[in-house]
CSV table of C-alpha atoms in Angstrom, one decimal:
chain,number,residue,atom,x,y,z
A,182,MET,CA,86.4,87.9,76.3
A,183,ASP,CA,88.1,86.5,79.2
A,184,ASN,CA,88.4,88.7,81.9
A,185,ASN,CA,91.5,87.2,83.6
A,186,MET,CA,93.2,87.3,79.9
A,187,LYS,CA,96.9,87.9,80.1
A,188,ILE,CA,97.2,91.9,79.0
A,189,LEU,CA,101.1,93.2,78.3
A,190,ILE,CA,101.2,97.0,77.8
A,191,VAL,CA,104.2,98.6,76.8
A,192,ASP,CA,105.4,102.4,76.7
A,193,ASP,CA,107.8,104.5,77.1
A,194,PHE,CA,105.6,106.5,79.3
A,195,SER,CA,105.4,105.4,82.8
A,196,THR,CA,102.5,107.7,83.4
A,197,MET,CA,100.9,106.3,79.9
A,198,ARG,CA,101.2,102.7,81.0
A,199,ARG,CA,99.2,103.7,84.7
A,200,ILE,CA,96.6,105.3,82.5
A,201,ILE,CA,96.1,102.1,80.5
A,202,LYS,CA,96.4,99.4,83.4
A,203,ASN,CA,93.8,101.8,85.4
A,204,LEU,CA,91.6,102.0,82.1
A,205,LEU,CA,92.2,98.1,81.5
A,206,ARG,CA,91.3,97.6,84.7
A,207,ASP,CA,88.2,100.0,84.8
A,208,LEU,CA,87.3,97.4,82.2
A,209,GLY,CA,87.7,94.2,84.9
A,210,PHE,CA,91.2,93.5,83.1
A,211,THR,CA,92.9,93.4,85.8
A,212,ASN,CA,96.1,90.4,84.8
A,213,THR,CA,97.8,92.8,83.1
A,214,SER,CA,101.9,93.7,83.0
A,215,GLU,CA,104.5,96.7,81.5
A,216,ALA,CA,107.6,96.8,79.3
A,217,ASP,CA,108.7,100.1,78.7
A,218,ASP,CA,110.2,99.0,75.4
A,219,GLY,CA,110.2,96.7,72.1
A,220,LEU,CA,113.1,95.2,73.4
A,221,THR,CA,112.2,94.8,77.0
A,222,ALA,CA,108.9,93.7,75.9
A,223,LEU,CA,109.5,90.4,73.3
A,224,PRO,CA,111.6,88.8,75.5
A,225,MET,CA,108.3,89.0,77.8
A,226,LEU,CA,106.2,88.0,74.9
A,227,GLN,CA,108.0,84.9,74.5
A,228,SER,CA,108.6,83.5,77.6
A,229,GLY,CA,105.0,85.3,79.9
A,230,LYS,CA,101.8,83.0,77.7
A,231,TYR,CA,100.1,86.7,77.0
A,232,ASP,CA,96.7,86.8,75.5
A,233,PHE,CA,97.0,91.2,74.2
A,234,LEU,CA,99.5,93.5,73.6
A,235,VAL,CA,99.4,97.0,74.3
A,236,THR,CA,101.7,98.9,72.7
A,237,ASP,CA,102.5,103.1,72.0
A,238,TRP,CA,104.8,103.2,68.3
A,239,ASN,CA,107.2,105.9,69.4
A,240,MET,CA,109.9,104.0,71.4
A,241,PRO,CA,113.6,104.1,72.3
A,242,GLY,CA,115.2,101.2,72.0
A,243,MET,CA,112.6,99.2,70.2
A,244,GLN,CA,110.0,101.0,68.9
A,245,GLY,CA,106.2,99.1,68.3
A,246,ILE,CA,106.1,99.1,64.7
A,247,ASP,CA,109.2,97.2,64.5
A,248,LEU,CA,107.9,95.0,68.3
A,249,LEU,CA,104.7,94.3,66.0
A,250,LYS,CA,106.7,93.2,62.9
A,251,ALA,CA,109.3,90.8,65.5
A,252,VAL,CA,106.3,89.1,66.7
A,253,ARG,CA,104.1,88.6,64.0
A,254,ALA,CA,107.4,86.7,62.4
A,255,ASN,CA,107.3,84.1,65.7
A,256,PRO,CA,105.7,81.5,64.5
A,257,GLU,CA,104.6,81.4,68.8
A,258,LEU,CA,103.0,84.6,69.0
A,259,ALA,CA,102.3,85.6,65.5
A,260,ASP,CA,98.6,84.7,66.2
A,261,LEU,CA,98.8,87.5,69.5
A,262,PRO,CA,96.3,90.1,68.8
A,263,VAL,CA,98.0,93.8,69.4
A,264,LEU,CA,96.5,96.8,70.0
A,265,MET,CA,98.5,99.8,68.5
A,266,VAL,CA,98.0,103.0,71.4
A,267,THR,CA,100.0,105.9,70.0
A,268,ALA,CA,100.7,109.6,68.7
A,269,GLU,CA,101.3,108.8,65.2
A,270,SER,CA,99.0,109.3,63.0
A,271,LYS,CA,100.4,109.9,59.5
A,272,LYS,CA,98.6,107.8,57.0
A,273,ASP,CA,101.4,106.0,55.5
A,274,GLN,CA,102.3,105.6,59.5
A,275,ILE,CA,98.8,103.8,59.8
A,276,VAL,CA,98.8,101.4,56.7
A,277,GLU,CA,102.0,100.8,57.7
A,278,ALA,CA,100.8,99.0,60.9
A,279,ALA,CA,98.1,97.0,58.9
A,280,GLN,CA,100.6,96.3,56.5
A,281,ALA,CA,102.0,94.9,59.8
A,282,GLY,CA,99.6,92.8,61.0
A,283,VAL,CA,98.0,94.9,63.4
A,284,ASN,CA,94.6,94.9,65.1
A,285,GLY,CA,93.4,98.1,66.1
A,286,TYR,CA,94.9,101.1,66.2
A,287,VAL,CA,94.0,104.0,68.6
A,288,VAL,CA,95.6,107.7,68.5
A,289,LYS,CA,96.7,109.8,71.7
A,290,PRO,CA,95.3,111.1,73.3
A,291,PHE,CA,92.3,108.9,72.9
A,292,THR,CA,89.1,108.4,75.4
A,293,ALA,CA,88.0,105.4,77.7
A,294,LEU,CA,85.3,104.9,75.2
A,295,THR,CA,87.7,104.9,72.2
A,296,LEU,CA,89.8,102.6,73.9
A,297,LYS,CA,86.6,99.9,75.3
A,298,GLU,CA,85.4,100.4,71.6
A,299,LYS,CA,88.7,98.4,70.2
A,300,ILE,CA,89.7,96.1,72.9
A,301,ASP,CA,85.8,94.7,72.7
A,302,LYS,CA,86.0,95.3,68.6
A,303,ILE,CA,89.3,92.6,68.3
A,304,PHE,CA,88.1,90.2,70.4
A,305,GLU,CA,84.4,90.4,68.3
A,306,ARG,CA,87.0,89.4,65.2
A,307,ILE,CA,88.5,86.3,66.3
A,308,GLU,CA,85.6,85.0,68.6
A,309,ALA,CA,83.6,84.4,65.1
A,310,ALA,CA,86.7,83.6,63.2
B,1086,MET,CA,152.8,125.5,62.1
B,1087,THR,CA,155.6,125.5,59.8
B,1088,THR,CA,154.4,127.9,56.7
B,1089,ASP,CA,153.5,130.5,59.7
B,1090,THR,CA,156.5,130.6,61.6
B,1091,ALA,CA,158.6,131.2,58.1
B,1092,GLU,CA,156.2,134.6,57.8
B,1093,VAL,CA,156.5,135.4,61.4
B,1094,GLN,CA,160.4,134.9,61.0
B,1095,GLN,CA,161.1,136.6,58.0
B,1096,PRO,CA,159.8,140.6,59.9
B,1097,ILE,CA,161.6,139.5,62.7
B,1098,ASP,CA,165.4,138.7,61.1
B,1099,MET,CA,164.1,142.4,58.9
B,1100,ARG,CA,162.9,144.0,61.8
B,1101,LEU,CA,166.2,142.5,64.1
B,1102,SER,CA,168.8,143.7,60.9
B,1103,LEU,CA,166.8,147.5,60.8
B,1104,ALA,CA,167.7,147.7,64.9
B,1105,LYS,CA,171.6,147.2,64.6
B,1106,SER,CA,172.2,149.1,62.3
B,1107,LEU,CA,170.0,151.6,63.9
B,1108,VAL,CA,172.2,151.6,66.5
B,1109,SER,CA,175.4,152.1,64.8
B,1110,ASN,CA,174.3,154.6,62.7
B,1111,LEU,CA,172.9,155.7,65.8
B,1112,GLU,CA,176.3,156.1,66.9
B,1113,ASN,CA,177.7,157.9,64.1
B,1114,GLY,CA,174.9,160.5,65.0
B,1115,ASN,CA,173.2,159.6,61.0
B,1116,ILE,CA,170.0,162.5,62.1
B,1117,ASN,CA,169.2,161.4,58.3
B,1118,GLU,CA,169.9,157.6,58.6
B,1119,VAL,CA,168.1,157.1,61.7
B,1120,GLU,CA,164.5,158.7,61.2
B,1121,GLN,CA,164.4,156.7,58.0
B,1122,LEU,CA,165.5,153.6,60.1
B,1123,ILE,CA,162.9,154.4,62.3
B,1124,ALA,CA,160.2,155.2,59.6
B,1125,SER,CA,160.6,152.1,57.8
B,1126,LEU,CA,160.3,150.1,61.6
B,1127,ASN,CA,156.9,152.0,61.9
B,1128,SER,CA,155.7,150.6,58.8
B,1129,GLN,CA,156.9,147.5,59.2
B,1130,HIS,CA,154.8,146.9,61.8
B,1131,GLU,CA,151.6,148.9,60.2
B,1132,SER,CA,152.1,145.9,57.3
B,1133,MET,CA,152.3,143.2,59.7
B,1134,LEU,CA,148.9,144.4,61.3
B,1135,PHE,CA,147.0,144.3,58.3
B,1136,GLN,CA,148.3,141.6,57.1
B,1137,GLU,CA,146.7,140.0,60.3
B,1138,VAL,CA,143.6,141.5,59.9
B,1139,GLY,CA,143.7,140.3,56.5
B,1140,LYS,CA,143.7,137.1,57.8
B,1141,LEU,CA,140.4,137.0,60.2
B,1142,THR,CA,138.1,139.0,57.8
B,1143,ARG,CA,139.5,135.4,55.0
B,1144,GLN,CA,139.4,133.3,58.0
B,1145,LEU,CA,135.5,135.3,58.6
B,1146,HIS,CA,134.8,134.8,55.4
B,1147,ASP,CA,135.4,131.7,54.8
B,1148,ALA,CA,132.9,130.7,58.0
B,1149,MET,CA,130.3,132.7,57.0
B,1150,GLY,CA,130.7,131.0,53.7
B,1151,ASN,CA,130.1,127.5,55.4
B,1152,PHE,CA,127.4,127.9,57.1
B,1153,ARG,CA,126.2,129.0,54.1
B,1154,ASP,CA,127.4,125.6,52.8
B,1155,ASP,CA,126.6,123.6,55.4
B,1156,GLU,CA,122.8,122.2,54.8
B,1157,ARG,CA,122.1,121.0,58.0
B,1158,ILE,CA,122.8,124.7,59.2
B,1159,SER,CA,120.6,126.3,57.5
B,1160,ASN,CA,117.9,123.5,57.9
B,1161,LEU,CA,117.9,124.0,61.4
B,1162,ALA,CA,117.8,128.1,60.8
B,1163,GLU,CA,115.4,127.5,58.4
B,1164,ASN,CA,112.9,124.5,59.4
B,1165,ARG,CA,113.7,122.3,62.5
B,1166,ILE,CA,114.0,125.9,64.9
B,1167,PRO,CA,110.3,127.4,63.9
B,1168,ASP,CA,108.9,124.6,64.1
B,1169,ALA,CA,111.3,123.6,67.6
B,1170,ARG,CA,109.1,127.2,68.6
B,1171,GLU,CA,105.8,125.5,67.4
B,1172,ARG,CA,107.0,122.4,69.2
B,1173,LEU,CA,107.0,124.2,72.2
B,1174,ASN,CA,103.9,126.1,71.9
B,1175,TYR,CA,101.8,122.7,72.0
B,1176,VAL,CA,103.6,122.0,74.9
B,1177,ILE,CA,102.3,124.9,77.1
B,1178,GLU,CA,99.0,124.5,75.3
B,1179,ARG,CA,98.8,120.7,76.2
B,1180,THR,CA,99.4,121.4,79.8
B,1181,GLU,CA,97.4,124.5,80.0
B,1182,GLU,CA,94.6,122.4,79.1
B,1183,SER,CA,95.4,119.3,81.2
B,1184,ALA,CA,95.9,121.4,84.0
B,1185,HIS,CA,92.3,122.7,83.8
B,1186,ARG,CA,90.9,119.4,82.9
B,1187,THR,CA,92.3,117.9,86.3
B,1188,LEU,CA,91.2,121.7,87.9
B,1189,ASN,CA,87.9,121.5,86.6
B,1190,ALA,CA,87.7,118.1,87.8
B,1191,VAL,CA,88.6,119.0,91.4
B,1192,GLU,CA,86.6,122.2,91.6
B,1193,GLU,CA,83.3,119.9,90.9
B,1194,ALA,CA,84.2,117.4,93.1
B,1195,LEU,CA,85.4,119.1,96.4
B,1196,PRO,CA,81.9,120.5,96.9
B,1197,ILE,CA,80.2,116.8,96.5
B,1198,ALA,CA,82.8,115.4,99.3
B,1199,HIS,CA,82.1,118.0,101.5
B,1200,GLU,CA,77.9,118.3,101.1
B,1201,LEU,CA,78.4,113.8,101.7
B,1202,GLU,CA,80.5,114.8,104.4
B,1203,GLU,CA,78.3,116.8,106.0
B,1204,SER,CA,75.5,114.8,105.4
B,1205,GLY,CA,77.0,112.3,106.5
B,1206,SER,CA,77.1,113.2,109.5
B,1207,ALA,CA,74.6,115.0,110.3
B,1208,MET,CA,72.7,111.6,109.6
B,1209,ARG,CA,75.1,109.8,112.1
B,1210,GLU,CA,73.6,112.4,114.1
B,1211,GLU,CA,70.1,110.9,113.5
B,1212,TRP,CA,71.4,107.6,114.0
B,1213,ALA,CA,72.2,108.1,117.1
B,1214,LYS,CA,69.7,109.3,119.2
B,1215,PHE,CA,68.0,106.8,117.7
B,1216,THR,CA,69.5,104.3,119.0
B,1217,ARG,CA,69.2,106.1,122.7
B,1218,ARG,CA,65.8,105.5,122.0
B,1219,GLU,CA,65.7,109.3,121.7
B,1220,MET,CA,63.2,110.1,118.9
B,1221,ASN,CA,59.2,109.9,118.5
B,1222,ALA,CA,57.4,108.5,116.0
B,1223,GLU,CA,57.5,112.2,114.0
B,1224,GLU,CA,60.9,111.8,113.8
B,1225,PHE,CA,61.9,109.2,112.7
B,1226,ARG,CA,59.7,109.1,110.0
B,1227,GLN,CA,60.9,112.6,109.1
B,1228,MET,CA,65.0,110.3,109.8
B,1229,SER,CA,63.6,108.1,107.2
B,1230,LYS,CA,62.8,109.7,104.6
B,1231,ARG,CA,66.1,111.6,105.0
B,1232,ILE,CA,68.7,108.7,104.8
B,1233,GLU,CA,66.7,107.1,101.7
B,1234,GLY,CA,67.1,110.8,100.2
B,1235,PHE,CA,70.8,110.4,101.7
B,1236,LEU,CA,71.2,107.1,99.5
B,1237,GLU,CA,70.0,108.4,95.6
B,1238,SER,CA,72.3,110.9,96.4
B,1239,VAL,CA,75.6,108.9,97.6
B,1240,GLU,CA,74.5,106.7,94.8
B,1241,VAL,CA,74.1,110.0,92.4
B,1242,ASP,CA,77.2,111.9,94.2
B,1243,ALA,CA,80.3,108.4,93.8
B,1244,LYS,CA,79.1,108.1,89.9
B,1245,HIS,CA,80.2,111.9,90.1
B,1246,LEU,CA,83.7,111.5,92.5
B,1247,ASN,CA,84.5,107.9,90.1
B,1248,LYS,CA,83.7,110.2,86.4
B,1249,GLY,CA,85.6,113.8,87.4
B,1250,LEU,CA,88.8,110.8,89.2
B,1251,SER,CA,88.7,109.3,85.8
B,1252,ASP,CA,88.4,113.0,84.0
B,1253,VAL,CA,91.9,113.3,86.3
B,1254,MET,CA,93.0,110.5,85.3
B,1255,MET,CA,92.9,110.5,81.7
B,1256,ALA,CA,93.9,114.7,82.2
B,1257,GLN,CA,98.1,113.0,83.0
B,1258,ASP,CA,97.9,111.7,79.1
B,1259,PHE,CA,100.0,115.2,78.6
B,1260,GLN,CA,102.8,114.2,80.2
B,1261,ASP,CA,103.9,110.8,77.8
B,1262,LEU,CA,102.4,113.3,74.1
B,1263,THR,CA,104.3,116.7,75.6
B,1264,GLY,CA,107.5,114.9,76.7
B,1265,GLN,CA,107.7,112.9,73.6
B,1266,ILE,CA,108.3,116.6,72.2
B,1267,ILE,CA,110.2,117.8,74.3
B,1268,ARG,CA,113.1,115.0,73.6
B,1269,GLN,CA,112.7,115.6,69.9
B,1270,VAL,CA,113.8,119.8,71.1
B,1271,ILE,CA,116.1,118.4,72.8
B,1272,ASP,CA,117.9,116.3,70.1
B,1273,LEU,CA,117.2,120.1,67.9
B,1274,VAL,CA,119.6,121.7,70.9
B,1275,GLN,CA,121.8,118.9,70.2
B,1276,ASP,CA,121.8,119.0,66.7
B,1277,LEU,CA,122.1,122.8,66.6
B,1278,GLU,CA,125.0,122.8,69.3
B,1279,GLU,CA,127.1,119.6,67.0
B,1280,GLY,CA,126.2,122.0,64.0
B,1281,LEU,CA,127.7,124.4,65.9
B,1282,VAL,CA,130.6,123.0,66.4
B,1283,SER,CA,131.5,121.9,63.7
B,1284,VAL,CA,131.0,125.4,61.5
B,1285,ILE,CA,134.0,126.7,64.1
B,1286,LYS,CA,136.1,123.6,63.5
B,1287,ASN,CA,135.9,124.1,59.9
B,1288,SER,CA,135.8,127.7,59.8
B,1289,GLY,CA,139.9,127.4,58.4
B,1290,ARG,CA,138.4,124.5,55.2
B,1291,MET,CA,135.9,125.9,52.1
B,1292,GLY,CA,133.1,123.7,50.8
B,1293,THR,CA,132.9,121.9,53.5
B,1294,VAL,CA,129.8,120.7,53.3
B,1295,VAL,CA,127.3,118.4,55.7
B,1296,GLU,CA,125.4,115.7,54.0
B,1297,GLU,CA,121.2,115.7,55.4
B,1298,SER,CA,120.9,111.7,55.9
B,1299,ASN,CA,117.8,110.6,53.7
B,1300,ASP,CA,116.3,108.0,55.8
B,1301,MET,CA,113.1,105.8,54.1
B,1302,ASP,CA,112.2,104.2,56.6
B,1303,ILE,CA,108.7,104.1,58.4
B,1304,ALA,CA,110.1,106.7,61.2
B,1305,ALA,CA,108.2,107.5,64.7
B,1306,GLU,CA,107.6,111.2,64.7
B,1307,GLY,CA,105.5,112.1,68.1
B,1308,PRO,CA,102.5,113.1,67.9
B,1309,GLN,CA,101.2,115.7,65.2
B,1310,VAL,CA,102.0,119.5,66.8
B,1311,ASN,CA,99.8,121.0,63.3
B,1312,LYS,CA,97.6,118.6,61.8
B,1313,GLU,CA,95.3,121.3,59.9
B,1314,ASP,CA,98.6,122.0,57.2
B,1315,ASP,CA,99.3,118.4,56.6
B,1316,PRO,CA,96.9,116.7,53.8
B,1317,ASN,CA,99.0,113.3,55.7
B,1318,VAL,CA,98.2,114.1,58.9
B,1319,MET,CA,94.9,112.1,60.3
B,1320,SER,CA,93.0,114.6,62.5
B,1321,GLY,CA,92.3,112.3,65.2
B,1322,GLN,CA,90.5,108.4,66.2
B,1323,ASP,CA,87.5,108.5,63.2
B,1324,ASP,CA,89.6,109.7,60.4
B,1325,VAL,CA,91.7,106.3,61.5
B,1326,ASP,CA,88.5,104.4,61.7
B,1327,ASP,CA,88.0,105.6,58.4
B,1328,LEU,CA,91.5,104.7,57.4
B,1329,LEU,CA,91.4,101.8,58.9
B,1330,SER,CA,88.4,100.2,57.6
B,1331,SER,CA,89.0,102.0,54.0
B,1332,LEU,CA,91.7,99.3,54.5
B,1333,GLY,CA,89.5,96.2,55.5
B,1334,PHE,CA,89.9,96.3,59.3
């Protein structure tokens, strides 16, 4: 896992973006950017060569699930690893995200350890593939 | 509007003719006629009052009917308002929990920082004494021991402070979770307002039923407030992990 990889954090709450940004920094990832919903995130992803996307689900404008679908539908972004960090915790929502091609799913409230484990797992799988 | 004026015009015409004949009968001194005319004017007035009360009663009845027929309003009253109460309680719980988490971390960190400050300044004084060559061999040995102990405790204390500060940071997640809930309650208040306005507007018309839109898409719902009651809701990260691994993750 490259500690210098470029990560986009998408959440409509700036407090949550800061928390995730700080946790990622603790894990050694300092190359992070932020967006407050899918509509802002998508053009950043298209032009910015990101290596990893961490997104919330419930956001005004474009929701995280639609951002995930848009990423998977775009040939240039289709392989981008996506971790969802969200309060959405219904079974059919998680199934929906899985079917849309999410790489990991963390429910809020979460711990620093959970975030680390899910990120590790995502990149273990990618490196093993 | 035209029917209203016609309704009003008729009794006015009638009362005018009654009044004219009252005047002529008064001039001619027909006392019996005069008394009869005054009584009939009175009853005219009363019947108009009854008509008005009747109209208002009818409007009230229709409005109540609309209130019952409006599914959106009954849904608001039966489901969404109690639900909002639960959600707002969740907001209180989460904010209280976060405040305690923050205060706990601060209460643990403050004495550590205080202790560090005190032993740091004591150590600095001793070190100054040493650099001024005012320290004998025995005192130096004791200072070396204390410096060693201090450096060890700095390492342990820094770890504790780190953990406390991380706790303070993670406790701020309440703002996102409660913010989502408060937004939902704001939406509810807005729907309630619109519902009430539409009831008032429809109060003259019967049977206006506002259909609840039935969205089949997967929609975002925000934090789940009562996880125990709904088998469809995951109770935590472990449940989510189990579900995902059953899907081949």
